[in-house]
Every structure is written in C-alpha cells, then in structure tokens.
Amino acid sequence: MASGRGQFFLSLRQGLERTQAGRHGGNSGSSQKEKPARDGRSSRRDESTKPPPPPPQVVCCPSRSWSNHLPSSLCIENYIKSLPPEIILKIFSYLDAASLFCVGFVNRQFRDLADDNMMWYELYSCKMGRKKLMPRWCETADSVSADVQDVPAAVWKRLLFSEMGCHKDAVWKKELRHVNLSTGMPQQTEQVLRSLRVVWEITLIYRRGKQSLSEHSQVFFSDSSITVCWSDGMFPKIHNVISMQLHGVLGSPTTTPAKPRWRSLICKTLVRRVEKWRLIGTDRLVKLFQFDEGITVGVWRGTWKIAFIMATLHFHRLVERSVLGSLFCPYRPEEISPRQTDVLPGFSVPGYTVLVQLDNSVRRIVQCRYSPVLCTRDDLHSEFVQLRPVNKSRTSQKHTPILGKISFSWKAGELHGDVKDCCVMTVSVLDAAQRPVWCISSSASLVLSCSNMVCETYDEQFVLWYNGADGKLKMTLVRMQDVEMYFLIDLHIWIRVEKEDA
C-alpha cells in the first residue's frame, strides 16, 4: 500500500513539474538545454553532486517544498460561486428544514437562495403532512409556483417553524386545560413537567465574570407550588456572588449530548446589594436569607459559605415559564387581573376566591380556602385594591386553627435541620370566573407583633408579611398558652392596580 501511494505521488509530482516547466514557454526550455552544451564539466559536476531521488516506497505524500511553488492555476478554486443559481437551488431542494436554515448563514448568496418560498412551501407540505391547498383559480404548476413566489421572502419558512413549534406545544397545552377545582391551577402540571423532562438550573455569577452552574438535587411538589433545592457540591461564600439566574432546561442531557438544551430564564436575583438580604431565621448550623422571586439561601454560620439554595415556584404559568422563555428573557404572559378592571372607590366586586397554603418545604402545614371574598378599592392607597378574607374585627367569623409547629426544613449533603418560625407560603387569588389574579409562592417568617393581646387565653401574636412589586399580604396568627397551636385571625391582601414597569 505504501509503495503504491509513493509511486502515485511521485508520478503526480513529475507531471506537475513538467506542466510547470511547459507553462514558462519554449524559450526557457531551450535555454536550459543549451547550458550543458556550453559547459560540459559543470553539467557533469552538477549531475555527480545531485542527490539521487528518494525511493518510491518512502514517499507517502507530496513534499511541502514543491507544493508551495505550485502555479496559481493549480490551487483550489471556489467552484460553488461559478455555479448558476438554478443548480444551487436544485442542490438545496434535497436538504431538510434544519439544514436549509443553517446553510443560509454561509454567505449572502446562500442566504438569498435559502429563502426561496417554493422550497419552503414544499417542506411545509411534506413536513406537516398536508395537501397543497392552493386557491381554486390555480390550475397549472406555473400558476402554483407564481402564487407561492408572490408572497414576501421567508414567509413559508417562518410559517413552517411556527407550525412545528405549535404542534409540539399543543400536546402539553391541551393537558393543562384541566383545572383542579380546589386550587384553580392546572391539574396535570406535575405530569407535564415530568413528561417534558424539565430540570431547573441555578447559575451563580461572581465578581470577575466567572459563572458556575448547578442542576437541582431535589424537587418537592405540592398542590399549588413546587420547591426546588440545590444542595450538592461546593458553593462559594455569599459575598463573592453578584447575582443568581434560575433557568428551566428542556430535555434530558443523555439523549443528544452534542445538541445544546433549550434554557428558559425564570428569574434573576441580585445578591451583591446587601439591602436585598433579609434574615428570616437561624438554627445551630445555618442562617436563612430571603431574596426576591422566591429564592431562599442557607448560609453556614461562621464561614458565610452557601450551604443550599431553594426556590419556591407557583404552579401558575410554571410550564410556560420553564419552557417558552429564552436564555436572557423570561416568558411574559398577559395576566387577567383586577389591574384591568375599574373598581371605583366605595364599591366592591364580589365573587373572588383566596387560597392559602403553608408548608415546611416538604410537608403541608395548613391549607385554607375563602370564598366569596369582596374586592374593594383601598381608600388610603388608591393604587391598590384590597381583599380581606379573614377579619379579626368580626366576632362571628370562625378562626382557622393550625396544628403542629411552623418550621422550615432543609438538607445539605448529610446534614439536615428545621428552622423555627419559618415556612413556605403559597397564596392564590382567583376572580369570579376562577381565573388566577395574583399568585405568589415565597418563604416567610413569623415576627412577634407589638400590638396588644387579643385575648387572655392567647400567649403571643405573630405577623407574617409579604411585600412584592405586584401586591402585599399581612397574616396575623396567635398562639395559645398551653397547647402548641396557632389560629389565623386576620388576613389582609393588597393587589396593585397598575403593574410596575420591570
């Protein structure tokens, strides 16, 4: 095999040298032949000192010394540019949609040819499995081609990609139509997330631009929210982190490792601003800090290193936020809320429903449902509408008992614990048509109230606060003296009429 390749390259080299010598003209060849006749001794000396040619079996490839002196006519030429556009279109007609889309980024000529409407119309008809539905007046092939080409460029390409995406999204969107009557949320949210193999990744951005990415280690589903935890691996000190980004990742990495997975930005939280830190509880090992967008960070006491990160996400639009966003922009749906209704001062809108759930990130503590609830305009703050499902001034209203202790469970590696007087709060406000109006899911802490005691049988009074850009919440709890039991005696909700610009 080696000797055959050597003979081939040797003959190729000799042929190229003869071709190169012939291109210099006949005069140069005759002058080279006349020189040995003039000086025979020098020619004999040159022939004697000339090294013998290498054996054929040693030559395996053309030498770099003579390949650099090849004439320009023998160099590789771009024959694609010399082809007529009709030939290139014929070649493109054998490509699929993904390949035809990618080939448009080669150069400007390929981009113009790859946007041909006739090719994309053929792909649209074959890919979607539909017949060519043309107007009735189009009877011949020429008229069909002319009608397709009359539309602007790349119209059928955009239509094909939109149909392909909508066809995949329609499967899980159809499953999300079934609503749980007790919560007002889609009933198949957990099943859809598992069928799409959605995972959640947290990205930590450091001071010098470095990033570290971690995939969730644990997920806990409840009736109206999900708790995602990152506790595996080594995390840095919280002072070295500038921001955190939460992404929903579609698909499994084991299916196609060479293909990048689709990432949808859910939220971005700033950490470098100390005023954003809110200490909600401590135990013997960790300190809990609450941030925006339902992000809770546990920090080891003494070292300030991150022990774990938790994110509480409400079921409302959770699948869309985890799938339909992009790497840098979150999914922004059109909300149906009292921000779009005109609630006049002094009047009330009946028929609202308020759902409240408290859990310790693993186990449910209490779940309450209040319906119907009046929605009125706040007299002191005109930019809010208020709902008061539980009012402590009403003596006839029954108070909701809360059995057990209120705590926040955490786990980091082999260590675990409970932080007292902390919990995960999930609130859903539905309108008269049982459509979500205001939905939150966040960690919260019980703060000892300084107001007067409600009754002698009660020992302490606690307040649970939530203050966000779209609304506020105040929940008042009292604890009995002898029994480890809380009672919900007051619940006040404010929803902003006009949403703040992000």
PDB file of N, CA and C in Angstrom, residues 6-79:
ATOM      1  N   GLY A   6       3.388   5.843  -2.868  1.00  0.00           N
ATOM      2  CA  GLY A   6       4.606   6.565  -3.215  1.00  0.00           C
ATOM      3  C   GLY A   6       4.772   6.725  -4.713  1.00  0.00           C
ATOM      4  N   GLN A   7       4.486   5.659  -5.468  1.00  0.00           N
ATOM      5  CA  GLN A   7       4.576   5.761  -6.921  1.00  0.00           C
ATOM      6  C   GLN A   7       3.554   6.744  -7.471  1.00  0.00           C
ATOM      7  N   PHE A   8       2.381   6.734  -6.882  1.00  0.00           N
ATOM      8  CA  PHE A   8       1.348   7.654  -7.365  1.00  0.00           C
ATOM      9  C   PHE A   8       1.759   9.105  -7.145  1.00  0.00           C
ATOM     10  N   PHE A   9       2.225   9.429  -5.937  1.00  0.00           N
ATOM     11  CA  PHE A   9       2.613  10.806  -5.655  1.00  0.00           C
ATOM     12  C   PHE A   9       3.867  11.203  -6.437  1.00  0.00           C
ATOM     13  N   LEU A  10       4.782  10.239  -6.686  1.00  0.00           N
ATOM     14  CA  LEU A  10       5.965  10.560  -7.476  1.00  0.00           C
ATOM     15  C   LEU A  10       5.586  10.891  -8.907  1.00  0.00           C
ATOM     16  N   SER A  11       4.712  10.104  -9.488  1.00  0.00           N
ATOM     17  CA  SER A  11       4.263  10.400 -10.853  1.00  0.00           C
ATOM     18  C   SER A  11       3.481  11.701 -10.899  1.00  0.00           C
ATOM     19  N   LEU A  12       2.686  11.963  -9.851  1.00  0.00           N
ATOM     20  CA  LEU A  12       1.958  13.227  -9.806  1.00  0.00           C
ATOM     21  C   LEU A  12       2.914  14.405  -9.717  1.00  0.00           C
ATOM     22  N   ARG A  13       3.984  14.239  -8.943  1.00  0.00           N
ATOM     23  CA  ARG A  13       4.967  15.315  -8.809  1.00  0.00           C
ATOM     24  C   ARG A  13       5.678  15.568 -10.126  1.00  0.00           C
ATOM     25  N   GLN A  14       6.082  14.514 -10.793  1.00  0.00           N
ATOM     26  CA  GLN A  14       6.765  14.688 -12.074  1.00  0.00           C
ATOM     27  C   GLN A  14       5.853  15.335 -13.104  1.00  0.00           C
ATOM     28  N   GLY A  15       4.578  14.943 -13.092  1.00  0.00           N
ATOM     29  CA  GLY A  15       3.659  15.562 -14.045  1.00  0.00           C
ATOM     30  C   GLY A  15       3.448  17.035 -13.773  1.00  0.00           C
ATOM     31  N   LEU A  16       3.349  17.392 -12.500  1.00  0.00           N
ATOM     32  CA  LEU A  16       3.182  18.807 -12.169  1.00  0.00           C
ATOM     33  C   LEU A  16       4.417  19.612 -12.527  1.00  0.00           C
ATOM     34  N   GLU A  17       5.617  19.015 -12.328  1.00  0.00           N
ATOM     35  CA  GLU A  17       6.835  19.734 -12.694  1.00  0.00           C
ATOM     36  C   GLU A  17       6.924  19.927 -14.200  1.00  0.00           C
ATOM     37  N   ARG A  18       6.522  18.902 -14.969  1.00  0.00           N
ATOM     38  CA  ARG A  18       6.534  19.067 -16.433  1.00  0.00           C
ATOM     39  C   ARG A  18       5.526  20.118 -16.866  1.00  0.00           C
ATOM     40  N   THR A  19       4.362  20.126 -16.189  1.00  0.00           N
ATOM     41  CA  THR A  19       3.363  21.132 -16.546  1.00  0.00           C
ATOM     42  C   THR A  19       3.841  22.537 -16.213  1.00  0.00           C
ATOM     43  N   GLN A  20       4.519  22.659 -15.073  1.00  0.00           N
ATOM     44  CA  GLN A  20       5.044  23.963 -14.677  1.00  0.00           C
ATOM     45  C   GLN A  20       6.143  24.423 -15.624  1.00  0.00           C
ATOM     46  N   ALA A  21       6.999  23.492 -16.047  1.00  0.00           N
ATOM     47  CA  ALA A  21       8.069  23.862 -16.989  1.00  0.00           C
ATOM     48  C   ALA A  21       7.503  24.245 -18.344  1.00  0.00           C
ATOM     49  N   GLY A  22       6.417  23.585 -18.760  1.00  0.00           N
ATOM     50  CA  GLY A  22       5.834  23.919 -20.049  1.00  0.00           C
ATOM     51  C   GLY A  22       5.144  25.262 -20.054  1.00  0.00           C
ATOM     52  N   ARG A  23       4.640  25.709 -18.887  1.00  0.00           N
ATOM     53  CA  ARG A  23       3.948  26.988 -18.838  1.00  0.00           C
ATOM     54  C   ARG A  23       4.902  28.170 -18.920  1.00  0.00           C
ATOM     55  N   HIS A  24       6.227  27.963 -18.695  1.00  0.00           N
ATOM     56  CA  HIS A  24       7.184  29.068 -18.782  1.00  0.00           C
ATOM     57  C   HIS A  24       7.524  29.432 -20.230  1.00  0.00           C
ATOM     58  N   GLY A  25       7.131  28.632 -21.176  1.00  0.00           N
ATOM     59  CA  GLY A  25       7.417  28.950 -22.578  1.00  0.00           C
ATOM     60  C   GLY A  25       8.545  28.123 -23.140  1.00  0.00           C
ATOM     61  N   GLY A  26       8.633  28.070 -24.469  1.00  0.00           N
ATOM     62  CA  GLY A  26       9.656  27.264 -25.127  1.00  0.00           C
ATOM     63  C   GLY A  26      11.037  27.862 -25.012  1.00  0.00           C
ATOM     64  N   ASN A  27      11.130  29.201 -24.896  1.00  0.00           N
ATOM     65  CA  ASN A  27      12.447  29.819 -24.821  1.00  0.00           C
ATOM     66  C   ASN A  27      13.193  29.396 -23.580  1.00  0.00           C
ATOM     67  N   SER A  28      12.486  29.357 -22.469  1.00  0.00           N
ATOM     68  CA  SER A  28      13.165  28.974 -21.231  1.00  0.00           C
ATOM     69  C   SER A  28      13.616  27.543 -21.289  1.00  0.00           C
ATOM     70  N   GLY A  29      12.851  26.689 -21.984  1.00  0.00           N
ATOM     71  CA  GLY A  29      13.274  25.295 -22.090  1.00  0.00           C
ATOM     72  C   GLY A  29      14.494  25.146 -22.959  1.00  0.00           C
ATOM     73  N   SER A  30      14.574  25.889 -24.081  1.00  0.00           N
ATOM     74  CA  SER A  30      15.736  25.771 -24.962  1.00  0.00           C
ATOM     75  C   SER A  30      16.984  26.321 -24.314  1.00  0.00           C
ATOM     76  N   SER A  31      16.804  27.409 -23.501  1.00  0.00           N
ATOM     77  CA  SER A  31      17.991  27.965 -22.835  1.00  0.00           C
ATOM     78  C   SER A  31      18.532  27.001 -21.815  1.00  0.00           C
ATOM     79  N   GLN A  32      17.631  26.257 -21.137  1.00  0.00           N
ATOM     80  CA  GLN A  32      18.117  25.289 -20.167  1.00  0.00           C
ATOM     81  C   GLN A  32      18.828  24.132 -20.852  1.00  0.00           C
ATOM     82  N   LYS A  33      18.429  23.790 -22.061  1.00  0.00           N
ATOM     83  CA  LYS A  33      19.086  22.698 -22.773  1.00  0.00           C
ATOM     84  C   LYS A  33      20.431  23.124 -23.349  1.00  0.00           C
ATOM     85  N   GLU A  34      20.583  24.449 -23.677  1.00  0.00           N
ATOM     86  CA  GLU A  34      21.827  24.900 -24.272  1.00  0.00           C
ATOM     87  C   GLU A  34      22.940  25.037 -23.243  1.00  0.00           C
ATOM     88  N   LYS A  35      22.595  25.219 -21.977  1.00  0.00           N
ATOM     89  CA  LYS A  35      23.620  25.429 -20.955  1.00  0.00           C
ATOM     90  C   LYS A  35      24.529  24.229 -20.795  1.00  0.00           C
ATOM     91  N   PRO A  36      24.090  22.988 -20.775  1.00  0.00           N
ATOM     92  CA  PRO A  36      25.022  21.868 -20.647  1.00  0.00           C
ATOM     93  C   PRO A  36      25.959  21.743 -21.825  1.00  0.00           C
ATOM     94  N   ALA A  37      25.527  22.174 -23.029  1.00  0.00           N
ATOM     95  CA  ALA A  37      26.412  22.070 -24.194  1.00  0.00           C
ATOM     96  C   ALA A  37      27.564  23.048 -24.101  1.00  0.00           C
ATOM     97  N   ARG A  38      27.321  24.190 -23.462  1.00  0.00           N
ATOM     98  CA  ARG A  38      28.382  25.179 -23.349  1.00  0.00           C
ATOM     99  C   ARG A  38      29.423  24.769 -22.325  1.00  0.00           C
ATOM    100  N   ASP A  39      29.001  24.200 -21.282  1.00  0.00           N
ATOM    101  CA  ASP A  39      29.933  23.854 -20.203  1.00  0.00           C
ATOM    102  C   ASP A  39      29.642  22.435 -19.776  1.00  0.00           C
ATOM    103  N   GLY A  40      30.332  21.503 -20.361  1.00  0.00           N
ATOM    104  CA  GLY A  40      30.082  20.100 -20.067  1.00  0.00           C
ATOM    105  C   GLY A  40      30.573  19.700 -18.709  1.00  0.00           C
ATOM    106  N   ARG A  41      31.702  20.288 -18.285  1.00  0.00           N
ATOM    107  CA  ARG A  41      32.232  19.905 -16.974  1.00  0.00           C
ATOM    108  C   ARG A  41      31.281  20.299 -15.842  1.00  0.00           C
ATOM    109  N   SER A  42      30.763  21.508 -15.947  1.00  0.00           N
ATOM    110  CA  SER A  42      29.850  21.937 -14.878  1.00  0.00           C
ATOM    111  C   SER A  42      28.610  21.075 -14.842  1.00  0.00           C
ATOM    112  N   SER A  43      28.145  20.665 -16.045  1.00  0.00           N
ATOM    113  CA  SER A  43      26.945  19.819 -16.058  1.00  0.00           C
ATOM    114  C   SER A  43      27.245  18.465 -15.456  1.00  0.00           C
ATOM    115  N   ARG A  44      28.454  17.914 -15.784  1.00  0.00           N
ATOM    116  CA  ARG A  44      28.784  16.621 -15.181  1.00  0.00           C
ATOM    117  C   ARG A  44      28.956  16.759 -13.668  1.00  0.00           C
ATOM    118  N   ARG A  45      29.564  17.888 -13.244  1.00  0.00           N
ATOM    119  CA  ARG A  45      29.759  18.073 -11.807  1.00  0.00           C
ATOM    120  C   ARG A  45      28.413  18.196 -11.095  1.00  0.00           C
ATOM    121  N   ASP A  46      27.485  18.894 -11.739  1.00  0.00           N
ATOM    122  CA  ASP A  46      26.167  19.046 -11.120  1.00  0.00           C
ATOM    123  C   ASP A  46      25.455  17.714 -11.043  1.00  0.00           C
ATOM    124  N   GLU A  47      25.597  16.902 -12.128  1.00  0.00           N
ATOM    125  CA  GLU A  47      24.926  15.607 -12.103  1.00  0.00           C
ATOM    126  C   GLU A  47      25.544  14.681 -11.073  1.00  0.00           C
ATOM    127  N   SER A  48      26.880  14.807 -10.875  1.00  0.00           N
ATOM    128  CA  SER A  48      27.520  13.929  -9.897  1.00  0.00           C
ATOM    129  C   SER A  48      27.164  14.334  -8.474  1.00  0.00           C
ATOM    130  N   THR A  49      27.039  15.656  -8.259  1.00  0.00           N
ATOM    131  CA  THR A  49      26.698  16.119  -6.899  1.00  0.00           C
ATOM    132  C   THR A  49      25.208  16.092  -6.621  1.00  0.00           C
ATOM    133  N   LYS A  50      24.394  15.897  -7.621  1.00  0.00           N
ATOM    134  CA  LYS A  50      22.939  15.878  -7.424  1.00  0.00           C
ATOM    135  C   LYS A  50      22.548  14.630  -6.654  1.00  0.00           C
ATOM    136  N   PRO A  51      21.832  14.771  -5.566  1.00  0.00           N
ATOM    137  CA  PRO A  51      21.459  13.587  -4.778  1.00  0.00           C
ATOM    138  C   PRO A  51      20.469  12.727  -5.538  1.00  0.00           C
ATOM    139  N   PRO A  52      20.546  11.440  -5.301  1.00  0.00           N
ATOM    140  CA  PRO A  52      19.607  10.549  -6.005  1.00  0.00           C
ATOM    141  C   PRO A  52      18.184  10.784  -5.522  1.00  0.00           C
ATOM    142  N   PRO A  53      17.226  10.526  -6.362  1.00  0.00           N
ATOM    143  CA  PRO A  53      15.815  10.710  -5.944  1.00  0.00           C
ATOM    144  C   PRO A  53      15.454   9.703  -4.867  1.00  0.00           C
ATOM    145  N   PRO A  54      14.571  10.058  -3.979  1.00  0.00           N
ATOM    146  CA  PRO A  54      14.169   9.135  -2.904  1.00  0.00           C
ATOM    147  C   PRO A  54      13.461   7.926  -3.486  1.00  0.00           C
ATOM    148  N   PRO A  55      13.589   6.795  -2.824  1.00  0.00           N
ATOM    149  CA  PRO A  55      12.913   5.590  -3.326  1.00  0.00           C
ATOM    150  C   PRO A  55      11.406   5.772  -3.306  1.00  0.00           C
ATOM    151  N   PRO A  56      10.712   5.096  -4.186  1.00  0.00           N
ATOM    152  CA  PRO A  56       9.254   5.294  -4.272  1.00  0.00           C
ATOM    153  C   PRO A  56       8.537   4.876  -3.006  1.00  0.00           C
ATOM    154  N   GLN A  57       9.052   3.794  -2.328  1.00  0.00           N
ATOM    155  CA  GLN A  57       8.307   3.298  -1.184  1.00  0.00           C
ATOM    156  C   GLN A  57       8.395   4.220   0.018  1.00  0.00           C
ATOM    157  N   VAL A  58       9.297   5.176   0.010  1.00  0.00           N
ATOM    158  CA  VAL A  58       9.428   6.062   1.155  1.00  0.00           C
ATOM    159  C   VAL A  58       8.504   7.260   1.022  1.00  0.00           C
ATOM    160  N   VAL A  59       8.262   7.697  -0.205  1.00  0.00           N
ATOM    161  CA  VAL A  59       7.449   8.888  -0.427  1.00  0.00           C
ATOM    162  C   VAL A  59       5.997   8.526  -0.184  1.00  0.00           C
ATOM    163  N   CYS A  60       5.398   9.119   0.827  1.00  0.00           N
ATOM    164  CA  CYS A  60       4.000   8.849   1.171  1.00  0.00           C
ATOM    165  C   CYS A  60       3.103  10.039   0.886  1.00  0.00           C
ATOM    166  N   CYS A  61       3.646  11.213   0.760  1.00  0.00           N
ATOM    167  CA  CYS A  61       2.837  12.396   0.489  1.00  0.00           C
ATOM    168  C   CYS A  61       3.711  13.401  -0.233  1.00  0.00           C
ATOM    169  N   PRO A  62       3.127  14.337  -0.995  1.00  0.00           N
ATOM    170  CA  PRO A  62       3.927  15.337  -1.696  1.00  0.00           C
ATOM    171  C   PRO A  62       4.690  16.203  -0.721  1.00  0.00           C
ATOM    172  N   SER A  63       5.928  16.533  -1.088  1.00  0.00           N
ATOM    173  CA  SER A  63       6.766  17.356  -0.219  1.00  0.00           C
ATOM    174  C   SER A  63       6.226  18.768  -0.146  1.00  0.00           C
ATOM    175  N   ARG A  64       6.367  19.414   1.028  1.00  0.00           N
ATOM    176  CA  ARG A  64       5.858  20.761   1.225  1.00  0.00           C
ATOM    177  C   ARG A  64       6.682  21.778   0.448  1.00  0.00           C
ATOM    178  N   SER A  65       7.973  21.423   0.120  1.00  0.00           N
ATOM    179  CA  SER A  65       8.843  22.390  -0.553  1.00  0.00           C
ATOM    180  C   SER A  65       8.380  22.669  -1.970  1.00  0.00           C
ATOM    181  N   TRP A  66       7.923  21.623  -2.683  1.00  0.00           N
ATOM    182  CA  TRP A  66       7.490  21.876  -4.060  1.00  0.00           C
ATOM    183  C   TRP A  66       6.022  22.221  -4.127  1.00  0.00           C
ATOM    184  N   SER A  67       5.246  21.852  -3.121  1.00  0.00           N
ATOM    185  CA  SER A  67       3.826  22.193  -3.173  1.00  0.00           C
ATOM    186  C   SER A  67       3.604  23.686  -2.977  1.00  0.00           C
ATOM    187  N   ASN A  68       4.547  24.368  -2.305  1.00  0.00           N
ATOM    188  CA  ASN A  68       4.387  25.800  -2.120  1.00  0.00           C
ATOM    189  C   ASN A  68       4.642  26.577  -3.398  1.00  0.00           C
ATOM    190  N   HIS A  69       5.333  25.956  -4.377  1.00  0.00           N
ATOM    191  CA  HIS A  69       5.664  26.658  -5.621  1.00  0.00           C
ATOM    192  C   HIS A  69       4.744  26.259  -6.763  1.00  0.00           C
ATOM    193  N   LEU A  70       3.575  25.675  -6.437  1.00  0.00           N
ATOM    194  CA  LEU A  70       2.643  25.317  -7.498  1.00  0.00           C
ATOM    195  C   LEU A  70       2.094  26.573  -8.146  1.00  0.00           C
ATOM    196  N   PRO A  71       1.797  26.536  -9.413  1.00  0.00           N
ATOM    197  CA  PRO A  71       1.207  27.707 -10.074  1.00  0.00           C
ATOM    198  C   PRO A  71      -0.176  28.000  -9.523  1.00  0.00           C
ATOM    199  N   SER A  72      -0.587  29.253  -9.658  1.00  0.00           N
ATOM    200  CA  SER A  72      -1.879  29.680  -9.123  1.00  0.00           C
ATOM    201  C   SER A  72      -3.038  28.977  -9.801  1.00  0.00           C
ATOM    202  N   SER A  73      -2.851  28.536 -11.051  1.00  0.00           N
ATOM    203  CA  SER A  73      -3.934  27.851 -11.762  1.00  0.00           C
ATOM    204  C   SER A  73      -4.237  26.501 -11.168  1.00  0.00           C
ATOM    205  N   LEU A  74      -3.253  25.883 -10.443  1.00  0.00           N
ATOM    206  CA  LEU A  74      -3.485  24.569  -9.860  1.00  0.00           C
ATOM    207  C   LEU A  74      -4.031  24.654  -8.441  1.00  0.00           C
ATOM    208  N   CYS A  75      -4.161  25.842  -7.841  1.00  0.00           N
ATOM    209  CA  CYS A  75      -4.695  25.971  -6.492  1.00  0.00           C
ATOM    210  C   CYS A  75      -6.188  25.676  -6.491  1.00  0.00           C
ATOM    211  N   ILE A  76      -6.690  25.394  -5.298  1.00  0.00           N
ATOM    212  CA  ILE A  76      -8.109  25.062  -5.162  1.00  0.00           C
ATOM    213  C   ILE A  76      -8.937  26.312  -5.407  1.00  0.00           C
ATOM    214  N   GLU A  77      -9.937  26.208  -6.256  1.00  0.00           N
ATOM    215  CA  GLU A  77     -10.804  27.314  -6.583  1.00  0.00           C
ATOM    216  C   GLU A  77     -12.193  27.072  -5.996  1.00  0.00           C
ATOM    217  N   ASN A  78     -12.927  28.148  -5.742  1.00  0.00           N
ATOM    218  CA  ASN A  78     -14.295  28.064  -5.242  1.00  0.00           C
ATOM    219  C   ASN A  78     -15.227  27.884  -6.432  1.00  0.00           C
ATOM    220  N   TYR A  79     -15.487  26.619  -6.757  1.00  0.00           N
ATOM    221  CA  TYR A  79     -16.338  26.338  -7.907  1.00  0.00           C
ATOM    222  C   TYR A  79     -17.811  26.594  -7.602  1.00  0.00           C
TER     223      TYR A  79
END
